[in-house]
Short mmCIF file of C-alpha atoms in Angstrom, two decimals:
data_model
loop_
_atom_site.label_atom_id
_atom_site.label_comp_id
_atom_site.label_asym_id
_atom_site.label_seq_id
_atom_site.Cartn_x
_atom_site.Cartn_y
_atom_site.Cartn_z
CA MET A 265 7.05 26.93 6.91
CA ASN A 266 8.34 25.99 10.73
CA ARG A 267 5.81 23.21 12.61
CA ASN A 268 7.16 24.53 15.87
CA GLU A 269 6.79 28.02 15.08
CA LEU A 270 3.20 27.51 13.84
CA LEU A 271 2.38 25.29 16.89
CA SER A 272 3.38 28.07 19.47
CA ARG A 273 1.46 30.77 17.59
CA VAL A 274 -1.84 28.59 18.18
CA PHE A 275 -0.97 27.72 21.78
CA GLN A 276 -0.14 31.44 22.47
CA HIS A 277 -3.43 32.42 21.01
CA SER A 278 -5.86 29.74 22.10
CA SER A 279 -8.16 31.80 23.37
CA LYS A 280 -8.69 33.91 20.13
CA ASP A 281 -11.54 33.40 17.80
CA TRP A 282 -10.63 32.84 14.41
CA ASP A 283 -12.61 33.69 11.08
CA ILE A 284 -12.25 30.07 9.76
CA ILE A 285 -11.15 26.38 10.93
CA ILE A 286 -10.92 24.28 8.08
CA ILE A 287 -10.89 20.70 9.37
CA GLY A 288 -8.99 18.37 6.72
CA GLY A 289 -5.56 19.18 4.91
CA GLY A 290 -5.99 17.19 1.77
CA ALA A 291 -6.60 19.23 -1.99
CA THR A 292 -10.52 20.51 -1.15
CA GLY A 293 -9.15 22.15 2.77
CA ALA A 294 -5.58 23.36 1.20
CA GLY A 295 -7.40 24.81 -1.57
CA ILE A 296 -9.89 26.64 1.10
CA ALA A 297 -7.02 27.85 3.42
CA LEU A 298 -5.23 29.68 0.36
CA ASP A 299 -8.50 31.10 -0.65
CA ALA A 300 -9.21 32.48 2.60
CA ALA A 301 -5.96 33.52 3.78
CA SER A 302 -5.37 35.34 0.41
CA ARG A 303 -8.95 37.21 0.90
CA GLY A 304 -7.72 38.46 4.34
CA TYR A 305 -9.12 36.19 6.88
CA ASP A 306 -7.86 34.49 9.71
CA THR A 307 -7.40 30.85 8.76
CA LEU A 308 -6.47 27.89 10.84
CA LEU A 309 -6.49 24.36 9.35
CA LEU A 310 -6.21 21.17 10.95
CA GLU A 311 -5.14 17.83 9.52
CA GLN A 312 -5.28 14.92 11.43
CA GLU A 313 -2.34 12.89 10.04
CA ASP A 314 -0.12 14.63 7.20
CA PHE A 315 -1.09 17.06 4.55
CA GLY A 316 -2.45 14.81 1.20
CA LYS A 317 -2.10 11.76 3.80
CA GLY A 318 -5.21 10.18 1.72
CA THR A 319 -6.71 10.72 -1.63
CA SER A 320 -4.91 13.85 -2.38
CA SER A 321 -1.67 12.04 -2.97
CA ARG A 322 -3.04 9.12 -4.67
CA SER A 323 -4.70 10.23 -7.88
CA THR A 324 -4.11 9.40 -11.77
CA LYS A 325 -1.72 12.01 -11.95
CA LEU A 326 -3.87 14.14 -14.08
CA ILE A 327 -5.41 17.72 -14.46
CA HIS A 328 -8.24 16.93 -16.57
CA GLY A 329 -12.00 17.66 -17.58
CA GLY A 330 -12.69 14.45 -17.95
CA VAL A 331 -13.20 12.65 -21.32
CA ARG A 332 -15.47 9.96 -19.18
CA TYR A 333 -18.06 12.76 -17.56
CA LEU A 334 -18.42 13.63 -21.20
CA ALA A 335 -19.26 10.36 -22.39
CA GLN A 336 -21.87 10.08 -19.59
CA GLY A 337 -23.53 13.63 -21.43
CA ASN A 338 -22.03 15.90 -17.97
CA ILE A 339 -20.97 18.74 -19.94
CA SER A 340 -21.15 21.57 -16.52
CA LEU A 341 -18.72 19.32 -14.89
CA VAL A 342 -16.42 19.13 -18.02
CA LEU A 343 -16.62 22.88 -18.89
CA GLU A 344 -15.71 23.78 -15.02
CA ALA A 345 -13.04 21.24 -14.79
CA LEU A 346 -11.46 21.96 -18.39
CA MET A 347 -11.90 25.88 -17.24
CA GLU A 348 -9.85 24.78 -13.74
CA ARG A 349 -7.35 23.10 -15.58
CA GLY A 350 -6.33 25.86 -18.00
CA LEU A 351 -5.59 27.83 -14.61
CA ILE A 352 -3.89 25.31 -12.54
CA LEU A 353 -1.00 25.18 -15.98
CA LYS A 354 -0.94 28.72 -15.85
CA ASN A 355 -0.60 28.97 -12.24
CA ALA A 356 1.28 25.98 -11.12
CA PRO A 357 4.26 25.83 -14.07
CA HIS A 358 6.55 23.90 -12.12
CA LEU A 359 4.31 20.64 -11.20
CA THR A 360 2.07 20.84 -14.70
CA PHE A 361 2.43 19.42 -17.96
CA ASN A 362 0.69 19.30 -21.17
CA GLN A 363 0.44 15.86 -21.64
CA GLN A 364 -0.60 14.17 -25.08
CA PHE A 365 -2.53 10.88 -25.30
CA LEU A 366 -3.42 8.04 -27.72
CA VAL A 367 -6.80 6.70 -27.82
CA PRO A 368 -6.32 3.38 -29.69
CA VAL A 369 -8.92 2.84 -32.81
CA TYR A 370 -10.06 -0.80 -33.96
CA SER A 371 -12.89 -0.20 -36.37
CA ALA A 372 -14.38 2.89 -38.48
CA TRP A 373 -17.20 3.20 -36.20
CA GLU A 374 -14.29 4.06 -33.36
CA VAL A 375 -12.65 6.58 -35.44
CA LEU A 376 -16.26 8.45 -35.88
CA LYS A 377 -16.79 8.01 -32.30
CA TYR A 378 -13.53 9.52 -31.12
CA THR A 379 -12.45 11.80 -33.40
CA ALA A 380 -15.89 13.75 -32.88
CA GLY A 381 -16.25 13.18 -29.22
CA LEU A 382 -12.42 14.40 -28.65
CA LYS A 383 -13.09 17.30 -30.98
CA PHE A 384 -16.08 18.57 -28.85
CA TYR A 385 -13.94 17.90 -26.00
CA ASP A 386 -11.08 20.70 -27.27
CA LEU A 387 -14.52 22.84 -28.24
CA LEU A 388 -15.57 23.03 -24.86
CA ALA A 389 -11.68 23.57 -23.87
CA GLY A 390 -11.90 27.35 -25.35
CA LYS A 391 -9.14 29.49 -25.39
CA LEU A 392 -7.81 27.27 -22.53
CA SER A 393 -7.20 24.28 -24.75
CA LEU A 394 -4.04 22.59 -24.69
CA GLY A 395 -3.49 21.46 -28.14
CA LYS A 396 -6.27 20.31 -31.39
CA SER A 397 -6.89 16.75 -31.09
CA SER A 398 -6.66 14.64 -34.76
CA PHE A 399 -7.02 11.27 -36.09
CA ILE A 400 -3.79 9.89 -37.23
CA GLY A 401 -3.34 6.65 -39.07
CA ARG A 402 -2.12 3.10 -38.22
CA ASP A 403 1.48 3.43 -39.55
CA GLU A 404 2.12 6.59 -37.58
CA VAL A 405 0.58 5.22 -34.42
CA LEU A 406 2.91 2.09 -34.60
CA HIS A 407 5.60 4.51 -35.66
CA ARG A 408 5.19 6.81 -32.34
CA MET A 409 4.57 3.79 -30.35
CA PRO A 410 6.11 0.58 -31.36
CA ASN A 411 5.07 -0.92 -28.11
CA LEU A 412 1.34 -0.94 -29.49
CA LYS A 413 -0.11 -4.08 -30.14
CA PRO A 414 -0.73 -3.71 -34.01
CA GLU A 415 -3.63 -6.64 -34.77
CA GLY A 416 -6.61 -5.01 -35.99
CA LEU A 417 -5.56 -1.53 -35.37
CA LYS A 418 -7.45 1.25 -37.58
CA GLY A 419 -5.27 4.11 -35.98
CA GLY A 420 -5.76 6.56 -33.38
CA VAL A 421 -6.61 9.88 -32.17
CA ILE A 422 -4.41 12.05 -30.47
CA TYR A 423 -5.85 14.57 -27.57
CA HIS A 424 -4.07 16.57 -24.87
CA ASP A 425 -4.58 16.87 -21.38
CA GLY A 426 -2.80 18.04 -18.37
CA GLN A 427 -0.58 16.18 -15.83
CA PHE A 428 0.66 16.89 -12.48
CA ASP A 429 2.36 15.60 -9.10
CA ASP A 430 -0.80 15.53 -6.90
CA SER A 431 1.21 15.96 -3.38
CA ARG A 432 4.00 18.23 -4.05
CA LEU A 433 1.16 20.59 -5.44
CA LEU A 434 -0.64 20.20 -2.35
CA ILE A 435 2.54 21.42 -0.25
CA SER A 436 2.97 24.37 -2.56
CA ILE A 437 -0.40 25.31 -1.95
CA ILE A 438 -0.04 24.75 1.69
CA ARG A 439 3.43 27.03 1.78
CA LEU A 440 1.32 29.40 0.10
CA ALA A 441 -1.42 29.81 2.11
CA ILE A 442 0.87 29.90 5.36
CA GLU A 443 3.01 32.97 3.41
CA LYS A 444 -0.79 34.52 3.07
CA GLY A 445 -1.09 34.33 6.81
CA CYS A 446 -2.85 30.94 7.24
CA ILE A 447 -1.61 28.32 10.03
CA ALA A 448 -1.62 24.89 9.03
CA LEU A 449 -0.72 22.63 10.95
CA ASN A 450 -0.63 18.58 10.20
CA TYR A 451 -1.16 15.58 12.86
CA CYS A 452 -3.74 17.69 14.66
CA LYS A 453 -7.06 15.91 14.98
CA VAL A 454 -9.98 17.56 15.58
CA THR A 455 -12.10 14.93 18.01
CA HIS A 456 -15.13 17.29 19.12
CA LEU A 457 -17.19 20.61 17.66
CA LEU A 458 -18.16 23.34 19.96
CA LYS A 459 -21.29 25.25 20.09
CA ASP A 460 -22.93 27.79 22.25
CA ASN A 461 -26.12 27.84 24.68
CA ASN A 462 -28.41 28.13 21.18
CA GLY A 463 -26.58 25.06 19.15
CA ILE A 464 -24.50 27.29 16.96
CA LEU A 465 -20.99 26.07 16.28
CA ASN A 466 -18.27 28.00 17.54
CA GLY A 467 -15.10 26.03 17.59
CA VAL A 468 -13.75 22.90 17.81
CA VAL A 469 -11.48 20.47 20.15
CA SER A 470 -8.04 19.07 18.32
CA ILE A 471 -5.46 16.84 19.75
CA GLU A 472 -1.88 17.77 18.90
CA GLY A 473 -0.30 14.79 17.63
CA LYS A 474 3.35 14.70 19.10
CA THR A 475 2.48 16.16 22.35
CA GLY A 476 -1.42 14.96 22.65
CA LYS A 477 -2.56 18.21 24.41
CA GLU A 478 -5.47 19.15 23.72
CA LEU A 479 -6.61 22.44 21.64
CA ARG A 480 -9.97 24.44 22.58
CA LEU A 481 -10.03 27.02 19.51
CA GLY A 482 -12.98 28.98 18.62
CA ALA A 483 -14.23 30.18 15.45
CA LYS A 484 -16.85 32.21 13.27
CA VAL A 485 -16.90 29.46 10.58
CA VAL A 486 -15.57 25.75 10.68
CA ILE A 487 -15.53 24.17 7.48
CA ASN A 488 -15.79 20.24 7.41
CA ALA A 489 -13.23 19.58 3.80
CA THR A 490 -12.37 15.67 5.26
CA GLY A 491 -13.40 14.04 2.09
CA VAL A 492 -13.98 10.15 2.47
CA PHE A 493 -14.44 10.99 6.41
CA SER A 494 -16.68 13.75 5.82
CA ASP A 495 -19.62 11.97 7.78
CA GLU A 496 -17.38 11.36 10.46
CA VAL A 497 -17.34 15.11 10.84
CA LEU A 498 -21.02 15.35 10.55
CA ARG A 499 -21.85 12.91 13.35
CA MET A 500 -19.66 15.12 15.50
CA ASP A 501 -22.51 17.56 14.56
CA MET A 502 -25.49 15.24 14.19
CA PRO A 503 -25.16 11.79 15.51
CA VAL A 504 -27.57 10.38 13.35
CA ILE A 505 -26.81 11.49 9.76
CA ASN A 506 -28.04 9.76 6.36
CA ARG A 507 -24.39 8.96 4.55
CA THR A 508 -23.70 11.72 2.39
CA ILE A 509 -20.57 9.86 0.98
CA ARG A 510 -20.08 6.43 -0.85
CA PRO A 511 -16.15 5.90 -1.28
CA SER A 512 -14.57 4.41 -4.31
CA GLN A 513 -11.33 2.64 -4.58
CA GLY A 514 -9.39 3.24 -7.74
CA ILE A 515 -5.99 1.49 -7.48
CA HIS A 516 -2.93 2.08 -10.10
CA ILE A 517 0.46 0.23 -10.83
CA VAL A 518 3.63 1.91 -11.32
CA LEU A 519 5.65 0.11 -13.92
CA LYS A 520 8.92 0.53 -15.63
CA ARG A 521 9.52 3.22 -18.79
CA GLU A 522 10.64 0.27 -21.07
CA PHE A 523 6.51 -0.99 -21.43
CA LEU A 524 5.84 2.05 -23.81
CA ASP A 525 8.36 4.30 -25.82
CA GLY A 526 8.49 7.80 -26.26
CA ASP A 527 6.25 10.64 -24.21
CA THR A 528 2.85 10.21 -25.03
CA ALA A 529 0.69 8.44 -22.46
CA ILE A 530 -2.33 5.93 -23.82
CA MET A 531 -6.36 6.28 -23.06
CA ILE A 532 -8.17 2.94 -23.40
CA PRO A 533 -12.07 4.26 -23.59
CA LYS A 534 -13.89 1.12 -22.80
CA THR A 535 -12.89 -1.76 -20.13
CA ASP A 536 -14.55 -4.55 -18.34
CA ASP A 537 -15.77 -2.39 -15.43
CA GLY A 538 -16.76 0.30 -17.64
CA ARG A 539 -14.21 3.03 -16.88
CA VAL A 540 -11.41 4.38 -19.12
CA LEU A 541 -7.87 3.38 -18.41
CA PHE A 542 -4.54 5.49 -18.61
CA ILE A 543 -1.05 4.11 -19.14
CA ILE A 544 1.13 7.68 -18.40
CA PRO A 545 4.69 8.28 -18.19
CA TRP A 546 4.93 10.18 -15.21
CA TYR A 547 8.89 10.80 -13.73
CA GLY A 548 10.45 8.40 -15.73
CA GLN A 549 7.97 5.44 -14.94
CA LEU A 550 4.47 4.45 -16.30
CA VAL A 551 1.26 4.81 -14.16
CA ALA A 552 -1.44 2.85 -15.10
CA GLY A 553 -4.83 2.80 -13.77
CA THR A 554 -7.72 2.95 -12.28
CA THR A 555 -10.31 0.87 -10.85
CA ASP A 556 -13.64 1.15 -9.15
CA THR A 557 -14.52 -0.81 -6.49
CA PRO A 558 -17.13 0.35 -3.78
CA VAL A 559 -16.50 -0.04 -0.08
CA ASP A 560 -18.21 0.78 2.74
CA ASP A 561 -15.34 1.74 5.09
CA ALA A 562 -12.72 4.72 4.51
CA GLY A 563 -9.37 3.96 5.85
CA LEU A 564 -5.95 6.07 5.72
CA GLU A 565 -4.47 3.34 4.26
CA PRO A 566 -6.81 1.44 1.70
CA LYS A 567 -4.97 -2.01 0.15
CA ALA A 568 -5.05 -3.04 -3.65
CA LEU A 569 -7.34 -6.04 -3.77
CA GLU A 570 -6.03 -8.71 -6.20
CA HIS A 571 -8.90 -8.76 -8.88
CA GLU A 572 -8.19 -5.00 -9.17
CA ILE A 573 -4.47 -5.53 -9.72
CA ASN A 574 -4.98 -8.47 -12.41
CA PHE A 575 -7.63 -6.14 -14.11
CA ILE A 576 -4.99 -3.53 -14.60
CA LEU A 577 -2.38 -5.85 -16.00
CA ASN A 578 -4.73 -7.87 -17.94
CA THR A 579 -6.56 -4.66 -19.88
CA ALA A 580 -3.21 -3.39 -20.34
CA GLY A 581 -1.84 -7.04 -21.73
CA ARG A 582 -4.86 -6.63 -24.63
CA TYR A 583 -2.74 -3.33 -25.71
CA LEU A 584 0.53 -3.53 -25.27
CA ILE A 585 3.02 -6.32 -27.14
CA LYS A 586 4.94 -6.84 -23.85
CA ALA A 587 2.03 -7.75 -21.00
CA PRO A 588 3.08 -6.62 -17.77
CA GLU A 589 2.81 -9.19 -15.40
CA ARG A 590 3.21 -9.05 -11.65
CA LYS A 591 6.70 -9.17 -11.20
CA ASP A 592 7.01 -5.95 -13.16
CA ILE A 593 4.83 -3.78 -10.59
CA LEU A 594 7.35 -1.33 -9.05
CA THR A 595 4.46 0.02 -6.56
CA VAL A 596 0.61 -0.74 -6.41
CA PHE A 597 -1.11 2.28 -4.48
CA ALA A 598 -5.07 2.80 -3.61
CA GLY A 599 -7.06 5.57 -2.84
CA LEU A 600 -10.33 6.47 -2.49
CA ARG A 601 -12.73 8.99 -3.81
CA PRO A 602 -15.15 10.86 -2.07
CA LEU A 603 -17.91 10.52 -4.19
CA ILE A 604 -21.61 11.90 -3.29
CA ALA A 605 -24.19 9.37 -2.42
CA ARG A 606 -27.63 8.90 -3.65
CA PRO A 607 -30.42 8.78 -1.79
CA ASP A 608 -30.83 4.85 -2.15
CA ASP A 609 -27.23 4.43 -1.87
CA PRO A 610 -26.66 2.11 -4.78
CA SER A 611 -23.97 -0.35 -4.75
CA SER A 612 -21.87 1.00 -7.70
CA THR A 613 -20.14 4.07 -7.36
CA ARG A 614 -19.54 3.68 -11.78
CA GLU A 615 -22.15 6.61 -12.37
CA LEU A 616 -21.81 9.13 -9.16
CA SER A 617 -21.20 12.56 -9.56
CA ARG A 618 -17.67 13.80 -9.29
CA SER A 619 -19.12 17.40 -8.99
CA HIS A 620 -18.80 18.94 -5.65
CA ARG A 621 -21.75 19.76 -3.10
CA ILE A 622 -21.57 22.30 -0.69
CA SER A 623 -23.79 22.06 2.91
CA ILE A 624 -24.39 23.91 5.96
CA SER A 625 -26.39 22.43 8.83
CA GLU A 626 -28.93 24.29 11.20
CA SER A 627 -25.87 24.30 13.68
CA GLY A 628 -23.54 26.50 10.99
CA LEU A 629 -21.40 23.61 9.66
CA LEU A 630 -20.26 24.01 6.27
CA SER A 631 -19.51 21.00 4.37
CA VAL A 632 -17.86 20.61 1.57
CA GLU A 633 -18.61 17.02 -0.37
CA GLY A 634 -17.55 15.18 -3.53
CA GLY A 635 -15.18 16.91 -6.30
CA LYS A 636 -11.61 16.33 -7.77
CA TRP A 637 -8.42 17.54 -7.66
CA THR A 638 -9.17 19.41 -11.13
CA THR A 639 -11.66 21.44 -9.59
CA TYR A 640 -9.60 22.34 -6.11
CA ARG A 641 -9.29 25.85 -6.54
CA ARG A 642 -13.52 26.39 -7.52
CA MET A 643 -14.71 24.08 -4.61
CA ALA A 644 -12.91 26.21 -1.90
CA GLN A 645 -14.39 29.61 -4.21
CA ASP A 646 -17.49 28.59 -3.51
CA ALA A 647 -17.46 27.34 -0.15
CA LEU A 648 -16.29 30.68 1.06
CA ASP A 649 -18.89 32.21 -1.48
CA ARG A 650 -21.21 30.22 0.12
CA ALA A 651 -20.14 31.25 3.63
CA ILE A 652 -20.43 35.02 2.40
CA LYS A 653 -24.13 34.55 1.09
CA ARG A 654 -25.22 33.34 4.51
CA GLY A 655 -23.83 36.36 6.26
CA MET A 656 -21.14 34.10 8.40
CA LEU A 657 -18.29 35.67 6.87
CA GLU A 658 -17.44 39.39 5.85
CA LYS A 659 -17.36 40.30 2.28
CA LYS A 660 -14.21 39.82 0.27
CA ALA A 661 -13.20 38.79 -2.95
CA CYS A 662 -11.95 35.53 -4.22
CA VAL A 663 -8.01 36.42 -5.88
CA THR A 664 -7.10 32.72 -6.50
CA HIS A 665 -7.98 32.77 -10.19
CA SER A 666 -4.73 34.35 -11.44
CA LEU A 667 -2.72 33.57 -8.08
CA SER A 668 0.56 31.72 -8.62
CA ILE A 669 1.84 29.05 -6.83
CA THR A 670 4.96 28.98 -8.34
CA GLY A 671 6.15 32.31 -6.33
CA GLU A 672 7.08 35.35 -8.14
CA ASN A 673 8.79 33.55 -11.24
CA ASN A 674 6.65 31.30 -13.46
CA HIS A 675 9.01 30.44 -16.37
CA ILE A 676 10.14 27.94 -14.78
CA ASP A 677 12.58 24.95 -16.85
CA LYS A 678 10.22 22.28 -17.51
CA ASN A 679 13.61 19.84 -17.93
CA ASP A 680 15.43 20.97 -14.57
CA ARG A 681 14.14 18.50 -12.26
CA LEU A 682 14.10 20.51 -9.08
CA ARG A 683 11.32 23.00 -10.88
CA ILE A 684 9.06 20.86 -8.62
CA TYR A 685 10.26 23.11 -5.38
CA GLY A 686 9.36 26.05 -7.75
CA ASN A 687 11.29 29.11 -6.30
CA ASN A 688 13.44 27.18 -4.00
CA MET A 689 15.41 25.37 -6.53
CA ASP A 690 18.06 27.83 -5.96
CA ALA A 691 18.05 26.82 -2.42
CA ILE A 692 18.49 23.40 -2.76
CA ARG A 693 21.00 23.94 -5.22
CA LEU A 694 23.44 25.76 -2.54
CA LEU A 695 22.89 23.15 -0.31
CA THR A 696 24.05 20.56 -3.06
CA ASN A 697 27.07 22.99 -3.45
CA GLU A 698 27.97 22.64 0.47
CA GLY A 699 28.99 19.16 -0.24
CA ASN A 700 24.97 18.11 0.50
CA GLY A 701 24.26 16.25 -3.26
CA LYS A 702 24.78 12.83 -2.89
CA THR A 703 22.35 10.44 -4.65
CA ILE A 704 20.35 8.72 -1.96
CA HIS A 705 19.38 5.77 -4.16
CA PRO A 706 20.77 5.05 -7.71
CA LEU A 707 17.13 3.91 -8.96
CA LEU A 708 15.57 7.40 -7.84
CA PRO A 709 16.52 10.95 -8.17
CA TYR A 710 16.33 12.58 -4.69
CA THR A 711 19.96 14.00 -3.00
CA GLU A 712 20.90 14.77 0.75
CA ALA A 713 20.11 18.26 -0.14
CA GLU A 714 16.38 17.95 -1.27
CA ILE A 715 15.94 15.92 1.85
CA ILE A 716 17.72 18.79 4.51
CA TRP A 717 15.13 21.04 2.64
CA ILE A 718 12.18 19.51 2.97
CA CYS A 719 13.00 18.89 6.51
CA ARG A 720 14.01 22.64 7.17
CA ASN A 721 10.79 24.30 4.74
CA GLU A 722 8.12 21.87 4.52
CA MET A 723 6.98 20.56 7.80
CA PRO A 724 7.44 16.74 8.07
CA VAL A 725 6.92 14.62 11.05
CA LYS A 726 7.70 11.31 9.74
CA VAL A 727 9.96 9.53 7.68
CA GLU A 728 6.64 8.44 5.70
CA ASP A 729 6.10 12.01 4.80
CA ILE A 730 9.06 12.60 2.97
CA LEU A 731 9.39 9.17 1.29
CA ALA A 732 5.62 9.24 0.51
CA ARG A 733 4.74 12.92 -0.14
CA ARG A 734 7.66 15.65 -0.25
CA THR A 735 9.09 13.25 -2.81
CA ARG A 736 7.57 10.60 -4.49
CA ALA A 737 9.66 7.66 -3.58
CA LEU A 738 7.49 5.40 -2.56
CA PHE A 739 5.23 5.87 -5.60
CA LEU A 740 8.00 5.23 -7.92
CA ASN A 741 9.69 1.99 -6.42
CA ALA A 742 8.39 1.18 -3.07
CA ARG A 743 11.02 -1.26 -2.71
CA ALA A 744 14.21 1.08 -3.40
CA SER A 745 12.05 3.44 -0.74
CA ILE A 746 12.37 1.26 1.66
CA GLU A 747 16.63 1.45 1.01
CA MET A 748 16.06 5.02 1.38
CA ALA A 749 14.44 4.92 4.72
CA PRO A 750 17.58 4.60 7.32
CA VAL A 751 19.22 7.79 5.32
CA VAL A 752 16.02 9.39 5.27
CA ALA A 753 15.52 9.12 8.91
CA SER A 754 18.76 9.93 9.94
CA ILE A 755 19.30 13.68 8.01
CA MET A 756 15.38 14.18 9.75
CA ALA A 757 16.82 13.05 13.21
CA GLU A 758 19.98 15.38 12.82
CA GLU A 759 17.72 18.27 11.43
CA MET A 760 15.02 18.40 13.99
CA GLY A 761 16.85 16.96 17.51
CA PHE A 762 15.47 13.39 16.81
CA ASP A 763 17.56 10.30 19.17
CA ALA A 764 18.50 7.29 17.87
CA GLU A 765 15.40 5.33 19.10
CA TRP A 766 13.04 7.43 16.70
CA LYS A 767 15.68 6.48 13.95
CA LYS A 768 15.03 3.12 14.73
CA ARG A 769 11.00 2.70 15.20
CA GLN A 770 10.57 5.30 12.20
CA VAL A 771 12.45 2.85 10.14
CA GLU A 772 10.75 -0.23 11.54
CA GLU A 773 7.50 1.43 10.95
CA TYR A 774 8.05 2.92 7.31
CA GLY A 775 8.69 -0.90 6.60
CA GLU A 776 5.39 -2.06 7.89
CA LEU A 777 3.94 0.54 5.86
CA VAL A 778 5.04 -0.06 2.46
CA LYS A 779 3.89 -3.85 2.33
CA ASN A 780 0.83 -2.49 1.48
CA TYR A 781 2.68 -0.97 -1.75
CA ILE A 782 4.57 -4.29 -2.67
CA VAL A 783 2.86 -7.35 -4.93
#
């Protein structure tokens, strides 16, 4: 996966028409790229920043059916998500886990309500269930979770859902799409849509970020998979449109594991803002969130608001013996959900659907809007099937239902830290044995060998790409990641031919970026 080689191939064949050009390199765009390439379509993906820079690296780290949507009565979404949850855990075992959750209950009514609800959740999952839910008594709850406040506790309901590493899964999908023949480029911003004399869409104009060169690229089908930025692309097609996306901001805080013993996560089913709150073990830390704050404008670096931070701290503090404080936060990160707007554009986003919608404009722009990480594969399948149905593409069958994202060997040791690289673990071990096994920071696990391998194989352009998304250093400990930045910049410069000025500028830029992640 060499960016220069991929870019050279695009420049050499700039006059050709692609079957499909995908705008957007998040979960939706990557999923479509993999589906399209594995069906045999000539596919190009263009991402304005780095792959997963936005929403797709800032999730709650859950592959789940959505207990909250079950409570809302959205059975069809839950069924679809539970099916897709099972497929992701089967096809990407190097980055996914069966995570046990506990719902603490404080009344007989809650015991009945949550036990019955989660049994129904199990029933909907059918053969793809990750484990049966069950009620356990107060003593058993406190034995498993001694950090939980005992006052008023009646017991807890245990259930199972999926956990994952969002941006690492995204990179795995991109890598596999490229292996299947797709060309995927980060830092290539689409600035215009091209149309023929009849007003039918037939390509895009893109600016390559490193060189500033303009690319005019033809395509049979152009797919808008830009998430919260979907309306920006729609306005390239039609300057005046009704709003289709209503962004909602959700934040998470990352805490040390000392606040919650054991490997079981907590799900708090009812909070002041009407959402559920999760406290989840993740890579040796805890991720707590999320919030629901309507925002008017989408940005690449949304910032957590004070009231959101306080909400998570206060809610967690009601349930934990040791209440977390601001000084305990290792990282805070914010992401934007691309919720499908109602026609009346309400101020509240809490009840807006996480379903996806596929639309085709008069000019032929195919847009995939809404959705969630768990259903990325199904969204891709639906998008391409829709294009086929409209006669925009030759009919070819979807094969991603059983396509292994890990590689040929699906038997990954869950206890091996290098499992996140799938079948490339041995290549990193080889680099380690060649004298590159030094850990870069004592508070984070990443080694020089990993950074070298990432530089050679995963298309990073900036220090941020490695510290935020190829590794998860920024999301696990923001301050420690700043201290890693000079070493990472030096390795990148050595591997990719950058000079001392580039290293200095990258470290400074990263330091500015991280200010948004530190409380």
